[in-house]
Tab-separated table of C-alpha atoms and ligand atoms in Angstrom:
chain	number	residue	atom	x	y	z
A	1	UNK	CA	-13.311	-2.486	-8.596
A	2	UNK	CA	-15.138	-2.862	-5.308
A	3	UNK	CA	-15.342	0.010	-2.854
A	4	UNK	CA	-15.952	-0.715	0.805
A	5	UNK	CA	-16.915	2.219	3.003
A	6	UNK	CA	-16.800	1.786	6.776
A	7	UNK	CA	-18.036	4.292	9.358
A	8	UNK	CA	-14.744	4.700	11.232
A	9	UNK	CA	-11.012	4.450	10.614
A	10	UNK	CA	-10.825	1.526	13.049
A	11	UNK	CA	-13.558	-0.384	11.230
A	12	UNK	CA	-11.859	0.220	7.866
A	13	UNK	CA	-8.535	-0.952	9.312
A	14	UNK	CA	-10.202	-4.074	10.677
A	15	UNK	CA	-11.582	-4.992	7.251
A	16	UNK	CA	-8.210	-4.584	5.506
A	17	UNK	CA	-6.475	-6.625	8.212
A	18	UNK	CA	-9.112	-9.363	7.816
A	19	UNK	CA	-8.639	-9.398	4.035
A	20	UNK	CA	-4.860	-9.714	4.437
A	21	UNK	CA	-5.162	-12.420	7.112
A	22	UNK	CA	-7.492	-14.405	4.872
A	23	UNK	CA	-5.045	-14.104	1.949
A	24	UNK	CA	-2.120	-15.312	4.123
A	25	UNK	CA	-4.136	-18.221	5.518
A	26	UNK	CA	-5.222	-19.407	2.094
A	27	UNK	CA	-1.750	-18.965	0.592
A	28	UNK	CA	0.959	-19.280	3.285
A	29	UNK	CA	3.793	-18.293	0.931
A	30	UNK	CA	1.883	-15.280	-0.351
A	31	UNK	CA	3.946	-12.720	-2.251
A	32	UNK	CA	2.737	-9.664	-0.385
A	33	UNK	CA	3.329	-6.139	-1.647
A	34	UNK	CA	3.720	-3.626	1.171
A	35	UNK	CA	3.125	0.096	1.429
A	36	UNK	CA	4.215	2.630	4.031
A	37	UNK	CA	2.794	5.845	5.541
A	38	UNK	CA	0.623	6.699	8.489
A	39	UNK	CA	-2.459	4.860	7.206
A	40	UNK	CA	-0.543	1.585	6.938
A	41	UNK	CA	0.956	1.915	10.444
A	42	UNK	CA	-2.484	1.218	11.889
A	43	UNK	CA	-2.952	-1.742	9.579
A	44	UNK	CA	0.384	-3.269	10.594
A	45	UNK	CA	-0.484	-2.808	14.288
A	46	UNK	CA	-3.669	-4.748	13.640
A	47	UNK	CA	-1.840	-7.503	11.744
A	48	UNK	CA	0.638	-7.831	14.604
A	49	UNK	CA	-2.333	-8.273	16.923
A	50	UNK	CA	-3.815	-10.991	14.705
A	51	UNK	CA	-0.402	-12.688	14.625
A	52	UNK	CA	-0.249	-12.675	18.441
A	53	UNK	CA	-3.850	-13.515	19.216
A	54	UNK	CA	-4.734	-15.837	16.343
A	55	UNK	CA	-1.269	-17.088	15.387
A	56	UNK	CA	-1.358	-15.672	11.878
A	57	UNK	CA	1.736	-17.277	10.380
A	58	UNK	CA	4.124	-15.119	8.336
A	59	UNK	CA	6.950	-17.676	8.261
A	60	UNK	CA	6.668	-18.363	4.527
A	61	UNK	CA	5.329	-14.991	3.395
A	62	UNK	CA	7.515	-13.074	0.934
A	63	UNK	CA	7.290	-9.300	0.759
A	64	UNK	CA	8.135	-6.496	-1.662
A	65	UNK	CA	7.818	-2.853	-0.666
A	66	UNK	CA	6.547	-0.289	-3.128
A	67	UNK	CA	9.274	2.281	-2.716
A	68	UNK	CA	12.296	3.670	-0.871
A	69	UNK	CA	13.980	7.078	-0.675
A	70	UNK	CA	17.137	7.627	-2.682
A	71	UNK	CA	20.104	8.343	-0.436
A	72	UNK	CA	18.839	6.740	2.780
A	73	UNK	CA	20.641	3.647	4.060
A	74	UNK	CA	18.612	0.640	5.195
A	75	UNK	CA	19.555	1.364	8.811
A	76	UNK	CA	18.572	5.044	8.608
A	77	UNK	CA	15.593	5.340	10.916
A	78	UNK	CA	13.724	7.463	8.349
A	79	UNK	CA	14.061	4.830	5.619
A	80	UNK	CA	11.189	2.573	4.663
A	81	UNK	CA	13.441	-0.373	5.560
A	82	UNK	CA	13.363	0.824	9.159
A	83	UNK	CA	9.679	1.690	8.985
A	84	UNK	CA	8.935	-1.932	8.054
A	85	UNK	CA	11.184	-3.294	10.800
A	86	UNK	CA	9.569	-1.042	13.360
A	87	UNK	CA	5.939	-1.554	12.399
A	88	UNK	CA	5.807	-5.140	11.155
A	89	UNK	CA	8.903	-7.265	10.615
A	90	UNK	CA	10.214	-7.219	14.181
A	91	UNK	CA	6.806	-8.149	15.611
A	92	UNK	CA	5.872	-11.169	13.485
A	93	UNK	CA	7.529	-14.457	12.561
A	94	UNK	CA	8.592	-13.355	9.090
A	95	UNK	CA	11.886	-14.639	7.691
A	96	UNK	CA	13.872	-11.470	6.983
A	97	UNK	CA	15.491	-13.171	3.978
A	98	UNK	CA	12.037	-13.144	2.384
A	99	UNK	CA	11.546	-9.389	2.800
A	100	UNK	CA	12.583	-7.243	-0.146
A	101	UNK	CA	13.001	-3.500	-0.460
A	102	UNK	CA	14.701	-1.302	-3.002
A	103	UNK	CA	18.183	-0.110	-2.043
A	104	UNK	CA	18.138	3.677	-2.043
A	105	UNK	CA	21.925	3.716	-1.647
A	106	UNK	CA	22.641	1.620	-4.756
A	107	UNK	CA	25.438	3.080	-6.890
A	108	UNK	CA	23.601	2.186	-10.088
A	109	UNK	CA	19.938	3.030	-9.520
A	110	UNK	CA	18.784	1.721	-12.901
A	111	UNK	CA	20.446	-1.640	-12.218
A	112	UNK	CA	18.863	-1.735	-8.779
A	113	UNK	CA	15.411	-1.144	-10.278
A	114	UNK	CA	15.978	-3.887	-12.857
A	115	UNK	CA	17.142	-6.254	-10.077
A	116	UNK	CA	13.892	-5.583	-8.237
A	117	UNK	CA	11.729	-6.204	-11.295
A	118	UNK	CA	13.619	-9.455	-11.951
A	119	UNK	CA	13.225	-10.581	-8.352
A	120	UNK	CA	9.477	-9.965	-8.413
A	121	UNK	CA	9.265	-12.029	-11.593
A	122	UNK	CA	11.444	-14.755	-10.059
A	123	UNK	CA	8.985	-15.013	-7.135
A	124	UNK	CA	6.102	-15.498	-9.571
A	125	UNK	CA	4.729	-11.947	-9.323
A	126	UNK	CA	3.029	-10.162	-6.458
A	127	UNK	CA	-0.164	-11.859	-5.264
A	128	UNK	CA	-1.560	-9.035	-3.182
A	129	UNK	CA	-0.375	-5.435	-3.198
A	130	UNK	CA	-1.350	-2.847	-0.577
A	131	UNK	CA	-1.682	0.726	-1.786
A	132	UNK	CA	-2.122	4.028	-0.019
A	133	UNK	CA	-2.824	7.239	-1.873
A	134	UNK	CA	-0.787	10.423	-1.640
A	135	UNK	CA	-2.251	13.905	-1.533
A	136	UNK	CA	-1.132	14.380	-5.134
A	137	UNK	CA	-2.885	11.155	-6.106
A	138	UNK	CA	0.226	9.006	-6.271
A	139	UNK	CA	0.472	5.258	-5.714
A	140	UNK	CA	3.938	4.214	-4.623
A	141	UNK	CA	5.912	7.331	-5.512
A	142	UNK	CA	4.397	7.480	-8.979
A	143	UNK	CA	3.997	11.213	-9.070
A	144	UNK	CA	1.765	12.991	-11.621
A	145	UNK	CA	2.645	12.224	-15.251
A	146	UNK	CA	4.135	8.834	-14.409
A	147	UNK	CA	3.390	6.655	-17.414
A	148	UNK	CA	0.649	4.146	-16.746
A	149	UNK	CA	2.980	1.474	-18.198
A	150	UNK	CA	5.997	2.589	-16.119
A	151	UNK	CA	8.249	0.060	-14.404
A	152	UNK	CA	10.403	0.376	-11.264
A	153	UNK	CA	12.618	3.466	-11.584
A	154	UNK	CA	13.655	6.630	-9.773
A	155	UNK	CA	11.286	9.574	-9.540
A	156	UNK	CA	11.529	13.165	-8.328
A	157	UNK	CA	9.026	13.937	-5.589
A	158	UNK	CA	6.443	16.687	-6.056
A	159	UNK	CA	6.161	19.674	-3.686
A	160	UNK	CA	2.878	18.143	-2.456
A	161	UNK	CA	4.623	14.885	-1.499
A	162	UNK	CA	7.529	16.750	0.085
A	163	UNK	CA	5.021	18.773	2.131
A	164	UNK	CA	3.189	15.580	3.138
A	165	UNK	CA	6.322	13.816	4.384
A	166	UNK	CA	8.718	16.540	5.535
A	167	UNK	CA	7.473	16.109	9.108
A	168	UNK	CA	9.429	12.839	9.307
A	169	UNK	CA	12.665	14.631	8.439
A	170	UNK	CA	12.400	17.882	10.388
A	171	UNK	CA	12.109	20.024	7.278
A	172	UNK	CA	11.969	19.833	3.506
A	173	UNK	CA	15.638	20.697	2.984
A	174	UNK	CA	16.582	17.661	5.094
A	175	UNK	CA	14.535	15.138	3.152
A	176	UNK	CA	15.424	13.239	-0.028
A	177	UNK	CA	13.802	14.708	-3.129
A	178	UNK	CA	13.995	11.442	-5.071
A	179	UNK	CA	12.810	7.912	-4.519
A	180	UNK	CA	12.875	4.520	-6.178
A	181	UNK	CA	9.384	3.208	-6.805
A	182	UNK	CA	7.612	0.324	-8.474
A	183	UNK	CA	6.050	1.691	-11.639
A	184	UNK	CA	2.342	1.993	-12.300
A	185	UNK	CA	2.750	-0.891	-14.768
A	186	UNK	CA	4.535	-2.960	-12.105
A	187	UNK	CA	1.595	-2.335	-9.750
A	188	UNK	CA	-0.979	-3.192	-12.415
A	189	UNK	CA	0.785	-6.547	-12.921
A	190	UNK	CA	0.029	-7.556	-9.298
A	191	UNK	CA	-2.685	-10.185	-9.092
A	192	UNK	CA	-4.788	-8.308	-6.561
A	193	UNK	CA	-4.754	-4.750	-5.198
A	194	UNK	CA	-6.112	-3.370	-1.936
A	195	UNK	CA	-6.168	0.397	-1.670
A	196	UNK	CA	-6.636	1.581	1.905
A	197	UNK	CA	-7.524	5.221	2.503
A	198	UNK	CA	-8.637	7.098	5.604
A	199	UNK	CA	-9.265	10.676	6.667
A	200	UNK	CA	-10.855	13.735	5.095
A	201	UNK	CA	-7.561	15.015	3.709
A	202	UNK	CA	-7.806	12.201	1.125
A	203	UNK	CA	-11.485	12.640	0.177
A	204	UNK	CA	-10.894	14.724	-2.950
A	205	UNK	CA	-8.067	12.571	-4.364
A	206	UNK	CA	-9.914	9.342	-3.609
A	207	UNK	CA	-12.990	10.567	-5.504
A	208	UNK	CA	-10.802	11.443	-8.488
A	209	UNK	CA	-8.966	8.115	-8.356
A	210	UNK	CA	-12.113	5.970	-8.126
A	211	UNK	CA	-14.706	7.939	-10.070
A	212	UNK	CA	-12.682	10.366	-12.181
A	213	UNK	CA	-11.003	9.847	-15.549
A	214	UNK	CA	-7.990	7.553	-15.811
A	215	UNK	CA	-5.046	9.886	-16.139
A	216	UNK	CA	-1.331	9.855	-15.471
A	217	UNK	CA	-1.884	13.165	-13.636
A	218	UNK	CA	-3.517	11.046	-10.897
A	219	UNK	CA	-1.712	7.726	-10.975
A	220	UNK	CA	-4.081	6.194	-8.413
A	221	UNK	CA	-6.780	6.330	-11.122
A	222	UNK	CA	-4.893	3.468	-12.835
A	223	UNK	CA	-6.546	1.085	-10.350
A	224	UNK	CA	-9.654	1.387	-12.536
A	225	UNK	CA	-7.763	-0.703	-15.099
A	226	UNK	CA	-7.154	-3.544	-12.664
A	227	UNK	CA	-9.578	-6.517	-12.690
A	228	UNK	CA	-9.149	-7.334	-8.974
A	229	UNK	CA	-9.010	-4.182	-6.920
A	230	UNK	CA	-10.684	-3.503	-3.583
A	231	UNK	CA	-10.737	0.003	-2.138
A	232	UNK	CA	-11.399	0.234	1.596
A	233	UNK	CA	-12.112	3.707	2.942
A	234	UNK	CA	-13.499	5.222	6.101
A	235	UNK	CA	-16.487	7.556	5.934
A	236	UNK	CA	-14.289	10.660	5.922
A	237	UNK	CA	-12.163	9.559	2.989
A	238	UNK	CA	-15.282	8.360	1.140
A	239	UNK	CA	-17.230	11.577	1.702
A	240	UNK	CA	-16.769	12.853	-1.865
A	241	UNK	CA	-17.584	9.575	-3.640
A	242	UNK	CA	-20.773	10.087	-5.630
A	243	UNK	CA	-21.898	6.453	-5.634
A	244	UNK	CA	-21.188	5.756	-1.953
A	245	UNK	CA	-24.766	4.600	-1.266
A	246	UNK	CA	-24.289	1.906	-3.914
A	247	UNK	CA	-20.942	0.859	-2.402
A	248	UNK	CA	-22.558	0.633	1.043
A	249	UNK	CA	-25.383	-1.491	-0.326
A	250	UNK	CA	-22.913	-3.965	-1.806
A	251	UNK	CA	-21.069	-4.403	1.478
A	252	UNK	CA	-24.302	-4.849	3.426
A	253	UNK	CA	-25.937	-7.255	0.958
A	254	UNK	CA	-23.483	-9.187	-1.202
A	255	UNK	CA	-22.773	-12.690	0.186
A	256	UNK	CA	-19.005	-12.409	-0.362
A	257	UNK	CA	-18.839	-9.646	2.294
A	258	UNK	CA	-20.936	-11.518	4.869
A	259	UNK	CA	-17.931	-12.807	6.820
A	260	UNK	CA	-16.564	-9.250	7.115
A	261	UNK	CA	-19.748	-7.578	8.350
B	1	LIG	P1	-0.133	8.384	4.359
B	1	LIG	O1	0.637	8.142	2.974
B	1	LIG	O2	-0.756	7.109	4.755
B	1	LIG	O3	0.951	8.815	5.306
B	1	LIG	O4	-1.144	9.464	4.112
B	1	LIG	C1	0.044	7.511	1.897
B	1	LIG	C2	0.824	7.748	0.622
B	1	LIG	O5	1.422	8.827	0.440
B	1	LIG	O6	0.809	6.853	-0.245
């Protein structure tokens, strides 16, 4: 794992956007795993800017989102389908037929999850997967005690996750309590992971995920098992990382980070 700590949220966002742009340029039909949430909104805004100003080409890129709420239709404005349309898909030259999300309205949720797993396999696996981290340490909606080998399935959301996201629904009683999510095992199968974390509300969970024990109680800690994982954090989110001076040294000195400095 490599951990990149940048002084501000903007700087951290810039680095992640540069890493994604480089991946798309070197592999135009990249299979790109997408995440949602407030942190990623800023990243997508930056990618849209790179598309406009530097002609970053999404025309062949294929995408898979991590998760979707059960019971929300694709055209429900609170769904992750709509989130993606609003923040990325409608602003870049992506072919919508190449964008894939789980169907939270599927009659047979197990079959829908299997379809998704099969489709990922059919596309040759995910090349690059973006990850946020939830306040309960989840990746995707892999809530505590999700098996580290789990595959795409439906999950009940924890009170912490409901509290984190109820603002988008105008109250907890109005929001879905279940979601479909790629499993931790599905995520670990991706060829490369980028975890992007900002803000002091994530400092404690990020420290546990990166430097704590690997445990299904904190599914983000599973990234420690992955051979190609980059964590990009701003100073606030990194404030509880014990080895942050070492991480800073690597970014400032290692040749592979030169182009990003
Ligand atoms: P956030 O969500 O960016 O809105 O904090 C991240 C997550 O829950 O994975």
